[in-house]
Amino acid sequence: LVVVGQGGTSAANNQILGIMFGPNGSPMPYDYGTISSDRGVNSGSQNGGDGFRVSTGQEIVRPLERKTLFGHLEFEVTDNLLLYAQGVYGKTVAQFQSSPTTGTLTIQRTNPYLAQSAPALVAQMTALGVTRFLLNRLTLERGLTVQNNENETVRGLFGASGKIAGNWSWDVSFQYGRNNNVNPMFNNLITANMTRAVNAVTSGGQIVCADTISADAAVRAAAAGCQPFNPFGQGSPSQAALDYVFGTSTFTTRVVQKAADANLSGRIIDLPAGPLSVAVGAEWREISARTVADPLSNAGAYRLVNQQDFYGKYNIKEIYAELQIPVLKDSFLGPSLDVNVAGRHTEYSTSGGVNTWKAGVNWQLFDSLRFRATRSRDIRAPNLSELFATGRQNNITIDDTLRTGRTYLSVPNLTFGNANLKPEIADTLVVGFVYRPSFVPNLSFAVDYYDIKIKDAIGNVGGADANVECNRSGGTSASCAFITRDPATQAVIRTRTSPLNLTRQETRGVDFEASYRIPLPESAGRLTLRGIAGYVDRNITYSPLVAVPINNAGNGTASLPHWRGTMTVNYGIGPFSAFSQVRYIGPMTWDKTRILGVDTDFNHVKAQVYVDAQFSLRIPAFGQEQEFYLNIQNLLDKDPPYDPIPGGATPLPTDPNLFDQVGRMFRIGVRARF
């Protein structure tokens, strides 16, 4: 598809856009269809018309092969000494189809393949003074881009445990774990090779790459082996040209963890309300990772991934203590009151020491009512990728409303680590109660309110989020520095992302849980109802790069409805059992940063309800009980709602993080014991 002409006046350049080349290379008009209303009226995803359907490259079920082996061995040396060993081996091989290979190519008016396919277009360009044009091409002659993921894990654990003086228990252990991950990507476009290959000229009666006959020796050397690429029409490029512009990128990552710990727990003294118990311990962990990529990936030559070599290593040392304190028992304040306190000191080799703690109370006010509360200081340390990543590439979609008014697909985004990161620090409060009314046996109801505030939160700054904030600020935000534009056209050609301790996060909400076992005669079976629901009232990230923070609770682009819930019904009689589950996903505003009727024609996602079911039958055989089952997901075959995701390499019409993508699906299986 010809995107736009170049080299002439704006009016002349626009006279040759909207031309596509058919399978035999002949030009014909391109049908743009309609612009989907999720992005407004000026830009966005094409709906209908000509072109490639993005769903063609989206797999519903991806091929997966998994093997696991587990072993556990114990040896009781004495009544107070136990030795144990445990081993795990696992391997998975998965395959992923990526977005189709597309790219914007610069085609010169003098291109000999263009003269063969569209001489009238060449004459029109000459008359208009247009010297070249931008061409979008989906290169599918070698199929879709496919990535294999081979993941192998080995883990060994050795330890001992025992008792001292009857009231004290101890254990020590050492473990070693290793994960190897191999990621080859086939049919990955080598972008510089494609640029050279489409810049074709005629020399000595043959069509060749222009760079191979350049007067500059360095240019000729870089273009060694170049095969001219005919981009006009499906099936037009030669096999030699396809071999030149495509390659297989690969990288291998090995992560190793070593850990040793020692723990001691027991009863110190007996208090009037019960025993005062303590647990203390220490732990040491060392984690390292090494990634080795192919030379072209390290040079950033491919359209996708371009993983860079990196090595990172850090260690952690911890000590902790925890007390379980019985305060009251059978007093005027209720049957029992217990307090739990704990503290931990952690030393990170990368960022120094940090202290965490918690204090909790468990108060049985009545036999039917229990109150519980916990206040804690928690941390999350940066992981190896956040610390040491050296420029891994992913591709994102950029909607540029600031400069060009265009949507750019597959924009490279490079992610770099930050060795100066510190652990996130969270202050958490959880308060709730459990109620089991005596007048309704077998009924239990629990409510918990939570409030979490995180400071020095680690957030990826840049990429698509930086573009949104830059657009919103009119180009004044510091986020604009993460976006690289073409100096001539102002097109977005690259973005970058880095993790920083810049943000502050707050969230709060309420969780509900209820269960009821309905009393039935034994001959009528067993019937249990259970419900779990959550309400998120607030989820906000504050950043100095974001002028107006958004409450993502109820925001569709954050995949975070205010309400979510699950209701289950279990019934069993004899060897037969049945299970039904109703999943509720509440309504959402599609994008809280948009205004309906101003920059979007759509901004509401309706509530969704899914029904699942399972039936099973147990029969005696081979000296054990064998179970046969039928499971049905999405029993009513409900379609996903329209909830478009504009970001990522390929825009999607709905949110796979929330909604069922497959439809009604059956699983039939057996659980056998011998």
PDB file of C-alpha atoms in Angstrom, residues 1 52 98-105 135-145 186-190 194 198 229-238 241-243 245-246 303:
ATOM      1  CA  LEU A   1       0.000   0.000   0.000  1.00  0.00           C
ATOM      2  CA  PHE A  52      -4.618  -7.911   6.519  1.00  0.00           C
ATOM      3  CA  SER A  98       3.893 -12.816  16.389  1.00  0.00           C
ATOM      4  CA  SER A  99       2.362  -9.938  14.488  1.00  0.00           C
ATOM      5  CA  PRO A 100       2.803 -10.175  10.699  1.00  0.00           C
ATOM      6  CA  THR A 101       6.003  -8.791   9.253  1.00  0.00           C
ATOM      7  CA  THR A 102       5.154  -5.264   8.195  1.00  0.00           C
ATOM      8  CA  GLY A 103       7.352  -2.287   7.526  1.00  0.00           C
ATOM      9  CA  THR A 104       7.329   1.105   5.852  1.00  0.00           C
ATOM     10  CA  LEU A 105       9.703   1.066   2.889  1.00  0.00           C
ATOM     11  CA  LEU A 135       5.151   1.775   0.934  1.00  0.00           C
ATOM     12  CA  ASN A 136       3.644  -0.394   3.670  1.00  0.00           C
ATOM     13  CA  ARG A 137       4.200  -4.078   2.950  1.00  0.00           C
ATOM     14  CA  LEU A 138       3.058  -7.222   4.714  1.00  0.00           C
ATOM     15  CA  THR A 139       5.736  -9.759   3.823  1.00  0.00           C
ATOM     16  CA  LEU A 140       4.004 -13.117   4.218  1.00  0.00           C
ATOM     17  CA  GLU A 141       5.831 -15.195   1.588  1.00  0.00           C
ATOM     18  CA  ARG A 142       7.733 -17.033   4.339  1.00  0.00           C
ATOM     19  CA  GLY A 143       4.746 -17.160   6.707  1.00  0.00           C
ATOM     20  CA  LEU A 144       4.232 -15.388  10.017  1.00  0.00           C
ATOM     21  CA  THR A 145       6.998 -14.583  12.453  1.00  0.00           C
ATOM     22  CA  PHE A 186      12.064 -17.415  12.970  1.00  0.00           C
ATOM     23  CA  ASN A 187      11.239 -15.170   9.998  1.00  0.00           C
ATOM     24  CA  ASN A 188      12.432 -12.096  11.864  1.00  0.00           C
ATOM     25  CA  LEU A 189      12.963  -9.190   9.485  1.00  0.00           C
ATOM     26  CA  ILE A 190      16.482  -7.713   9.295  1.00  0.00           C
ATOM     27  CA  MET A 194      15.298  -4.848   3.714  1.00  0.00           C
ATOM     28  CA  VAL A 198      14.316  -2.521  -1.901  1.00  0.00           C
ATOM     29  CA  PHE A 229      13.780  -7.353  -3.365  1.00  0.00           C
ATOM     30  CA  ASN A 230      10.671  -6.869  -5.522  1.00  0.00           C
ATOM     31  CA  PRO A 231       8.021  -5.510  -3.099  1.00  0.00           C
ATOM     32  CA  PHE A 232       5.170  -5.147  -5.593  1.00  0.00           C
ATOM     33  CA  GLY A 233       2.560  -7.852  -5.132  1.00  0.00           C
ATOM     34  CA  GLN A 234       2.377 -11.019  -3.065  1.00  0.00           C
ATOM     35  CA  GLY A 235       4.807 -13.660  -4.319  1.00  0.00           C
ATOM     36  CA  SER A 236       6.981 -11.166  -6.215  1.00  0.00           C
ATOM     37  CA  PRO A 237      10.245 -11.309  -4.182  1.00  0.00           C
ATOM     38  CA  SER A 238      12.688 -14.061  -5.076  1.00  0.00           C
ATOM     39  CA  ALA A 241      15.818 -11.934  -1.561  1.00  0.00           C
ATOM     40  CA  LEU A 242      13.633 -13.460   1.161  1.00  0.00           C
ATOM     41  CA  ASP A 243      16.647 -15.354   2.546  1.00  0.00           C
ATOM     42  CA  VAL A 245      15.999  -9.964   4.457  1.00  0.00           C
ATOM     43  CA  PHE A 246      14.899 -12.593   6.991  1.00  0.00           C
ATOM     44  CA  ARG A 303      12.357  -5.851  13.618  1.00  0.00           C
TER      45      ARG A 303
END
